[in-house]
Short mmCIF file of C-alpha atoms in Angstrom, two decimals:
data_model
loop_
_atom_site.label_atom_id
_atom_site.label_comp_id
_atom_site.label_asym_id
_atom_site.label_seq_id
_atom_site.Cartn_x
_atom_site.Cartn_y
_atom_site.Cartn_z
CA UNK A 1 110.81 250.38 187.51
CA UNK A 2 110.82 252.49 184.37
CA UNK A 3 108.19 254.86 183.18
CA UNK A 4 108.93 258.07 182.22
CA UNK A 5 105.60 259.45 182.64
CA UNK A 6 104.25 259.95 179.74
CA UNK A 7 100.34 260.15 178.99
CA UNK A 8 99.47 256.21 177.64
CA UNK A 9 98.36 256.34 173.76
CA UNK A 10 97.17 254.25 171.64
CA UNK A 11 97.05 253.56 167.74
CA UNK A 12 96.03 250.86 165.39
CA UNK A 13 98.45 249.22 162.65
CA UNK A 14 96.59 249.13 159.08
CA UNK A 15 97.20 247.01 156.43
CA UNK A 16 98.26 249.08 153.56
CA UNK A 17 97.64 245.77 150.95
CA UNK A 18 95.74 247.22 148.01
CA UNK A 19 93.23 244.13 148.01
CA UNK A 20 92.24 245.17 151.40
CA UNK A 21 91.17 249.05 151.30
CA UNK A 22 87.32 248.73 152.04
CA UNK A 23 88.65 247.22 155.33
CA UNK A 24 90.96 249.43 156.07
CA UNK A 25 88.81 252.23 155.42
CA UNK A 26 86.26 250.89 158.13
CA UNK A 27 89.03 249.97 160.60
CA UNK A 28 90.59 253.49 160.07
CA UNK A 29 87.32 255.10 160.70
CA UNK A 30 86.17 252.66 163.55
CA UNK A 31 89.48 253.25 165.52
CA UNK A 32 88.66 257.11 165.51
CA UNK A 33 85.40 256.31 166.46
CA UNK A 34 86.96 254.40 169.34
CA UNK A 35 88.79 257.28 170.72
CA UNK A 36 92.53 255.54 169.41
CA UNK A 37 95.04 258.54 169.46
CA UNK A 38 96.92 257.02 166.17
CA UNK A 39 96.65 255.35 163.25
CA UNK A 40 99.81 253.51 161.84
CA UNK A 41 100.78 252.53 158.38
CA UNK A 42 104.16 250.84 157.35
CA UNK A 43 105.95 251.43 154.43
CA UNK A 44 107.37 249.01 152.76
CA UNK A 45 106.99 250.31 148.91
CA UNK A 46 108.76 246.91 147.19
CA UNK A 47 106.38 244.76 148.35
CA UNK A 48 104.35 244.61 145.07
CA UNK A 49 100.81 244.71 146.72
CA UNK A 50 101.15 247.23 149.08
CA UNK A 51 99.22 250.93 148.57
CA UNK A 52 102.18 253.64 148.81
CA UNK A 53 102.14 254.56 152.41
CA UNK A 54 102.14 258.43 151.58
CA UNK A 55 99.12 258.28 149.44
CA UNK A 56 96.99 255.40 151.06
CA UNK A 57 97.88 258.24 154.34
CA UNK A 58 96.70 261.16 152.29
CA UNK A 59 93.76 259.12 151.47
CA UNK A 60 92.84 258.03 154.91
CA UNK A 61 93.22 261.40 156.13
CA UNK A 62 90.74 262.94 154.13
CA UNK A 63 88.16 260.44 155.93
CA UNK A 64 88.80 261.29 159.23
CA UNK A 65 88.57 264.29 161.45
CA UNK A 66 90.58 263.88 164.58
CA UNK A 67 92.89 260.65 164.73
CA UNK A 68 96.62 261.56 164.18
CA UNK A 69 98.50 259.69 161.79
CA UNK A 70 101.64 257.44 162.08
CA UNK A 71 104.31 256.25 159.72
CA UNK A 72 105.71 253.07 161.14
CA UNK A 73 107.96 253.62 159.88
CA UNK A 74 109.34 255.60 156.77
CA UNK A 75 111.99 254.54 154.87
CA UNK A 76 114.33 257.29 154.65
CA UNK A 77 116.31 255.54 151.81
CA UNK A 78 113.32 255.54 149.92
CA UNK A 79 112.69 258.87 150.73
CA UNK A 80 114.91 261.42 150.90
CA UNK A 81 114.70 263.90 154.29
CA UNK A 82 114.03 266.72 152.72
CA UNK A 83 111.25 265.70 150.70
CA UNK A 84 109.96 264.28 153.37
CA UNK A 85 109.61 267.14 155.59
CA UNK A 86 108.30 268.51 152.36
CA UNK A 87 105.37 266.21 152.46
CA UNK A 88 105.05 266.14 155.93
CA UNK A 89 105.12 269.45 156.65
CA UNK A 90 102.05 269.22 153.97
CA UNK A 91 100.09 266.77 155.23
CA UNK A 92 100.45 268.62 158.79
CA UNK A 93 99.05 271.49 157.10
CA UNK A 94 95.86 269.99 155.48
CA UNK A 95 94.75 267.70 158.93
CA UNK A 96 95.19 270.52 161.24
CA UNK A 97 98.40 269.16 162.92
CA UNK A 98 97.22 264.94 162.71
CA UNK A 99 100.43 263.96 162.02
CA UNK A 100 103.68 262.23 163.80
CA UNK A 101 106.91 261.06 161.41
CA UNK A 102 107.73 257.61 162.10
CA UNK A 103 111.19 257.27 160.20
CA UNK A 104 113.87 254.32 159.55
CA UNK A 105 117.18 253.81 158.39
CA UNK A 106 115.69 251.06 156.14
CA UNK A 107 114.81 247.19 156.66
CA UNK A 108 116.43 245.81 153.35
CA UNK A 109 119.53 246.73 151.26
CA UNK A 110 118.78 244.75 149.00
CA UNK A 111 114.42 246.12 148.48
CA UNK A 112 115.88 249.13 148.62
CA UNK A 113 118.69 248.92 146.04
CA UNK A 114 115.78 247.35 143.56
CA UNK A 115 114.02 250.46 144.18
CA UNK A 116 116.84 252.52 142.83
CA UNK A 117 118.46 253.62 146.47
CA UNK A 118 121.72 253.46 147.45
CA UNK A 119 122.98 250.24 148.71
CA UNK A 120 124.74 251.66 152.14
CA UNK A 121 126.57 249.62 154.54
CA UNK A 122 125.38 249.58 158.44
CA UNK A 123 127.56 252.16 159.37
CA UNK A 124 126.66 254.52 156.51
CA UNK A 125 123.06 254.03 156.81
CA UNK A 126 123.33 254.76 160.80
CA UNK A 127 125.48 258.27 159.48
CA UNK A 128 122.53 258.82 156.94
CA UNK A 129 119.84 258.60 159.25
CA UNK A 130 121.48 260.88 161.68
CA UNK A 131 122.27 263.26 159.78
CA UNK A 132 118.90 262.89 157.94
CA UNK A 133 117.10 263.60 161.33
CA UNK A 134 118.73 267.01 161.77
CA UNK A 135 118.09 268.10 157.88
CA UNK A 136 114.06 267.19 158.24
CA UNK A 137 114.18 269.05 161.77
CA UNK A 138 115.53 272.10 160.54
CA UNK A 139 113.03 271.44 157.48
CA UNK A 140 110.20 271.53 159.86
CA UNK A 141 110.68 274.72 161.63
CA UNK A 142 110.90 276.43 158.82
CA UNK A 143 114.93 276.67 158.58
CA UNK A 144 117.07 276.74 155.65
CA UNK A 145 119.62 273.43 155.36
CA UNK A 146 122.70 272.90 153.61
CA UNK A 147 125.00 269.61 154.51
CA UNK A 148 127.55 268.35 152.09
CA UNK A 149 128.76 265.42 153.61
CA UNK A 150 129.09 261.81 152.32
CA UNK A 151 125.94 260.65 152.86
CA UNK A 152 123.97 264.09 151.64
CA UNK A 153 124.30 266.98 149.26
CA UNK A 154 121.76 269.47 149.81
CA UNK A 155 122.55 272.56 148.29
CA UNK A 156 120.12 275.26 150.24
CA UNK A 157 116.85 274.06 150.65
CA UNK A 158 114.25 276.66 152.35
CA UNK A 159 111.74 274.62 154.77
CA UNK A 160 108.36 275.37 155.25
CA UNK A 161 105.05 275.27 155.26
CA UNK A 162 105.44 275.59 158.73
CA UNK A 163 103.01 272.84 160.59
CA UNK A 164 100.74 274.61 162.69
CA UNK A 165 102.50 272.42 165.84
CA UNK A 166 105.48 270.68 165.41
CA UNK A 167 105.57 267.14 163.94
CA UNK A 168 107.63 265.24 166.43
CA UNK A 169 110.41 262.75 164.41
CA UNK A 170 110.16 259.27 166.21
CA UNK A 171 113.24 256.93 164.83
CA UNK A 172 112.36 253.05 164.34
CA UNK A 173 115.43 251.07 165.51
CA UNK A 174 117.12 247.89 166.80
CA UNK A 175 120.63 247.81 167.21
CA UNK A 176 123.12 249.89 169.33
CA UNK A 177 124.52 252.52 167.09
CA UNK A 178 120.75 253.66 165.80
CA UNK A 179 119.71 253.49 169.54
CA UNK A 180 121.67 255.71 169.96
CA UNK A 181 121.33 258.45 167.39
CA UNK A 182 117.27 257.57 168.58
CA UNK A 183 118.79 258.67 172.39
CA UNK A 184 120.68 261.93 170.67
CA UNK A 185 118.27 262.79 167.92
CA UNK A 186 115.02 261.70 167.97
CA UNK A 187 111.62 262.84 169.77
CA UNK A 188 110.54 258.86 169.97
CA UNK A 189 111.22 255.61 169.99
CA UNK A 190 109.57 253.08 167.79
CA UNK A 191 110.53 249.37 168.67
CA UNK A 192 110.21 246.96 166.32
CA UNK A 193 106.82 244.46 167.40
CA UNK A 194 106.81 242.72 170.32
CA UNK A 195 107.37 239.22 168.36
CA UNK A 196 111.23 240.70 166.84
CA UNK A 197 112.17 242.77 170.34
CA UNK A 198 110.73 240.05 173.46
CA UNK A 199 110.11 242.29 176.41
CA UNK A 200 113.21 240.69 177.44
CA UNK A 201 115.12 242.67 175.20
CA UNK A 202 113.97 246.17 176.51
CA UNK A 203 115.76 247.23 179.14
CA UNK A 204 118.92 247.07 177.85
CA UNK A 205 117.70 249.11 174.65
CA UNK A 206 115.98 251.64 176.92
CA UNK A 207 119.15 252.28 179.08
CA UNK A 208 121.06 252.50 175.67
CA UNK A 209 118.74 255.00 174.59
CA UNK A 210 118.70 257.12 178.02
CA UNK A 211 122.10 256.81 178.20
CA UNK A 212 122.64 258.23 174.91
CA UNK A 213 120.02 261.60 175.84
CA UNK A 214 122.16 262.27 178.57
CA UNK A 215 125.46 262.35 176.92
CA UNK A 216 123.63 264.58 174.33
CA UNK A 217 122.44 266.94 177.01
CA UNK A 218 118.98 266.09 176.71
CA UNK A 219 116.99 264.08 179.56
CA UNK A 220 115.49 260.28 178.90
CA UNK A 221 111.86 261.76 179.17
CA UNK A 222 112.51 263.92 176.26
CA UNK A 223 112.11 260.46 174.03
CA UNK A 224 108.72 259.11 173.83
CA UNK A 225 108.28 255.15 174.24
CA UNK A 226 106.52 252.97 171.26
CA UNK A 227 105.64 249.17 171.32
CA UNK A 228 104.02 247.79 168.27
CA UNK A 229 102.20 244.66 169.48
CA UNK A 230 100.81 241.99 168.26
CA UNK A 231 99.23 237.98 169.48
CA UNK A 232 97.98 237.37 172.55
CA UNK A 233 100.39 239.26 174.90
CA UNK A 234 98.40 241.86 173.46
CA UNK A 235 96.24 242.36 176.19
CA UNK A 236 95.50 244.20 179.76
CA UNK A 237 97.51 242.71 182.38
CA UNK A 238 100.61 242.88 179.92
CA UNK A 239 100.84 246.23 178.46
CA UNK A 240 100.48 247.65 182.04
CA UNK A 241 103.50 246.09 182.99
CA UNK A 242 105.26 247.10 179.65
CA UNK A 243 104.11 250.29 180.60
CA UNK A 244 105.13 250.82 184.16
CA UNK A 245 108.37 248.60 183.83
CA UNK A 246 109.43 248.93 180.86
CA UNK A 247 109.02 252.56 180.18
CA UNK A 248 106.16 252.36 177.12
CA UNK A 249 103.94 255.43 177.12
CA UNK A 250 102.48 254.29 173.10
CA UNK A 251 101.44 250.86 172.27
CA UNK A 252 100.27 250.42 168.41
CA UNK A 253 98.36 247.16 167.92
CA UNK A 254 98.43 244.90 165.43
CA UNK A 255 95.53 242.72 164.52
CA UNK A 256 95.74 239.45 162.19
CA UNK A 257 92.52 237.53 161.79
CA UNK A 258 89.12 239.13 161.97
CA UNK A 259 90.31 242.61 162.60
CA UNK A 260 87.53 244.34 163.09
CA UNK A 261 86.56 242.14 166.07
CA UNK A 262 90.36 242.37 167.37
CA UNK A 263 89.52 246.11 167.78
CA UNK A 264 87.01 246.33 169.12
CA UNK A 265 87.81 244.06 171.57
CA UNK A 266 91.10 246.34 172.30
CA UNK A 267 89.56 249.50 172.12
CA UNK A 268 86.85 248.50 174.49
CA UNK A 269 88.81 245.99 176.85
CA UNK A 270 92.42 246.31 176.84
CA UNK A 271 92.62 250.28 176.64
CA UNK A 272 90.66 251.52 179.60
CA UNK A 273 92.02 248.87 181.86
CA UNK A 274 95.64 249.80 180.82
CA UNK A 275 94.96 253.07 181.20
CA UNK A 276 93.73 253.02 184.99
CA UNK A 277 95.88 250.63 185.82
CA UNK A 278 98.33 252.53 184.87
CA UNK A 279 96.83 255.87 186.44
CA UNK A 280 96.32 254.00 189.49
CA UNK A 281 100.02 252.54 189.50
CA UNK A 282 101.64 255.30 189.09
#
């Protein structure tokens, strides 16, 4: 048994395709209304009919009052760290603190060299997205950072705004080496959905992940636990048990057809069972 013992959360994937913003508006607003701690929004800029993530964010944000936004997850090839503690730090500022940085290494060389980024090899992008974790930490505190190394040249750049509570940096990843900068460096864990990491699969990232904290000097529970989910699995009896054995404190669903009824269905089924269940099972 695994669970770290963590509060259970829950958030709802949006679509960010352009064609679909009067949706996502209402889904956005109805998941608040629902009492859904987060609201997630990938970023993938190449794909030609997706909204920026940033800006359909920004946009979102000014609509709601108290739900706390997700990236899910940046792409820090696309965007470079200290910018984007720049703009998170930002955002932070104008929602009162509704914000948590999702962040990857990046899903596609080759969308991302199109974009104009750097095509990096596997072990370059794992360097760049550790050290990119420590720059937009620093960043966010409110500390000055200079690194000249060969992934980053940043000359002496002054953080701040300072949030008005700390934006916690959850890391996206998959494979060993990035599991374990998430272990080392990271305030989260964001696993890939449920349909590209099986529950299966989890364990063996988990321990790779704990064991990684602990040869950092940091404990497992400092890492926060985060299953996107989507298809039937989605529901009560599983998400317990991904909660209570496999360590999952944050499960962000995913709905495909008729959305709205998919949520509602979730936010007024599946989350208060998995929540007592979980209260009463631990």
């Amino acid at each position: 048994m695994t669970d770290y013992g963590h509060p259970i959360t829950f958030g709802l994937s949006l679509d960010p395709a352009a064609d679909r913003l009067p949706e996502t508006r209402r889904l956005a607003r109805a998941a608040q209304a629902h009492g859904l701690e987060y609201l997630a929004v990938q970023d993938h800029p190449y794909q030609p009919g997706h909204l920026d993530a940033w800006t359909l964010i920004s946009h979102l944000a000014a609509q709601t009052e108290t739900v706390t936004f997700l990236t899910d997850v940046a792409d820090l090839q696309l965007r470079p760290p200290a910018m984007l503690a720049k703009a998170a730090a930002s955002l932070s500022v104008l929602t009162g603190g509704r914000l948590t940085l999702g962040v990857g290494g990046g899903a596609s060389t080759d969308a991302i060299a199109a974009m104009g980024g750097a095509r990096r090899s596997r072990g370059d992008m794992v360097t760049y997205t550790a050290e990119a974790l420590q720059i937009m930490r620093a960043a966010l505190a409110g500390r000055g950072v200079r690194l000249a190394s060969g992934q980053h040249a940043i000359e002496g750049y002054d953080g701040g705004p300072l949030p008005p509570r700390p934006v916690p940096l959850w890391l996206g990843s998959q494979g060993p080496r990035m599991l374990a900068v998430t272990g080392a460096l990271s305030d989260g864990w964001i696993s890939p959905l449920n349909i590209y990491v099986p529950p299966a699969e989890v364990p063996a990232k988990q321990r790779a992940i704990d064991e990684a904290a602990l040869a950092a000097g940091r404990q497992p529970r400092d890492v926060r636990r985060v299953y996107n989910v989507i298809g039937p699995l989605a529901d009560a009896a599983h998400l317990t048990e991904w909660a209570l054995e496999l360590g999952f404190d944050t499960f962000v669903f995913w709905p495909t057809d008729a959305p709205q009824r998919q949520l509602d269905r979730f936010a007024a089924e599946v989350v208060p069972a998995v929540r007592a269940a979980v209260e009463a099972g631990r």
